[in-house]
Amino acid sequence: MLKFVKGPLESIDGVEIYPIISLLIFFFFFTALFWWVFTARKEYIRDVSNLPLELNNDQEGHNNQKTD
């Protein structure tokens, strides 16, 4: 299986840089995500985590009209 992938890639000049670039993108993305998680305000995390559970007045009124 590896020969089907490795064979055509060996003929491309400079192909060895792509795994390095993808590893760097992966590393920087998850490092930034890790940093954001630990520096985010707790109030913001709590508000965002409760968003799907909260109903605003428009939705409550619409739901009450539907059930009557």
CSV table of C-alpha atoms in Angstrom, one decimal:
chain,number,residue,atom,x,y,z
A,1,MET,CA,0.0,0.0,0.0
A,2,LEU,CA,2.8,2.4,0.9
A,3,LYS,CA,4.5,1.9,-2.5
A,4,PHE,CA,1.4,3.4,-4.2
A,5,VAL,CA,1.8,6.6,-2.2
A,6,LYS,CA,5.6,6.7,-1.9
A,7,GLY,CA,6.4,5.9,-5.6
A,8,PRO,CA,4.8,8.9,-7.3
A,9,LEU,CA,5.9,11.3,-4.5
A,10,GLU,CA,9.5,10.4,-4.9
A,11,SER,CA,9.5,11.9,-8.4
A,12,ILE,CA,8.4,15.4,-7.1
A,13,ASP,CA,11.2,17.8,-6.2
A,14,GLY,CA,10.9,19.4,-2.8
A,15,VAL,CA,8.1,17.2,-1.7
A,16,GLU,CA,9.7,16.6,1.7
A,17,ILE,CA,8.7,20.1,2.9
A,18,TYR,CA,5.0,19.4,2.9
A,19,PRO,CA,5.0,17.0,5.9
A,20,ILE,CA,7.1,19.6,7.8
A,21,ILE,CA,4.6,22.4,6.9
A,22,SER,CA,1.6,20.3,7.9
A,23,LEU,CA,3.3,19.3,11.2
A,24,LEU,CA,4.0,23.0,12.0
A,25,ILE,CA,0.4,24.0,11.1
A,26,PHE,CA,-0.9,21.2,13.4
A,27,PHE,CA,1.5,22.2,16.2
A,28,PHE,CA,0.7,26.0,16.1
A,29,PHE,CA,-3.0,25.5,15.8
A,30,PHE,CA,-3.3,23.2,18.8
A,31,THR,CA,-0.8,25.3,20.8
A,32,ALA,CA,-2.9,28.4,20.1
A,33,LEU,CA,-6.1,26.5,21.0
A,34,PHE,CA,-4.5,25.3,24.2
A,35,TRP,CA,-3.5,28.8,25.1
A,36,TRP,CA,-6.9,30.2,24.3
A,37,VAL,CA,-8.7,27.6,26.5
A,38,PHE,CA,-6.6,28.4,29.5
A,39,THR,CA,-6.7,32.2,29.1
A,40,ALA,CA,-10.4,32.5,28.2
A,41,ARG,CA,-12.7,34.2,30.8
A,42,LYS,CA,-14.7,31.7,32.8
A,43,GLU,CA,-17.8,33.9,32.4
A,44,TYR,CA,-17.5,33.7,28.6
A,45,ILE,CA,-17.1,29.9,28.7
A,46,ARG,CA,-20.1,29.6,31.0
A,47,ASP,CA,-22.3,31.8,28.8
A,48,VAL,CA,-21.3,30.0,25.6
A,49,SER,CA,-21.9,26.6,27.1
A,50,ASN,CA,-25.4,27.5,28.2
A,51,LEU,CA,-26.4,29.0,24.8
A,52,PRO,CA,-28.1,25.8,23.5
A,53,LEU,CA,-30.1,25.4,26.7
A,54,GLU,CA,-31.5,29.0,27.0
A,55,LEU,CA,-34.7,30.1,25.3
A,56,ASN,CA,-35.2,33.7,24.5
A,57,ASN,CA,-38.6,35.4,24.7
A,58,ASP,CA,-39.3,35.1,20.9
A,59,GLN,CA,-38.8,31.3,21.0
A,60,GLU,CA,-40.9,30.9,24.2
A,61,GLY,CA,-43.8,32.8,22.7
A,62,HIS,CA,-43.6,30.9,19.4
A,63,ASN,CA,-43.6,27.6,21.3
A,64,ASN,CA,-46.6,28.6,23.4
A,65,GLN,CA,-48.6,29.6,20.4
A,66,LYS,CA,-47.8,26.3,18.7
A,67,THR,CA,-49.0,24.2,21.6
A,68,ASP,CA,-52.3,26.1,22.3
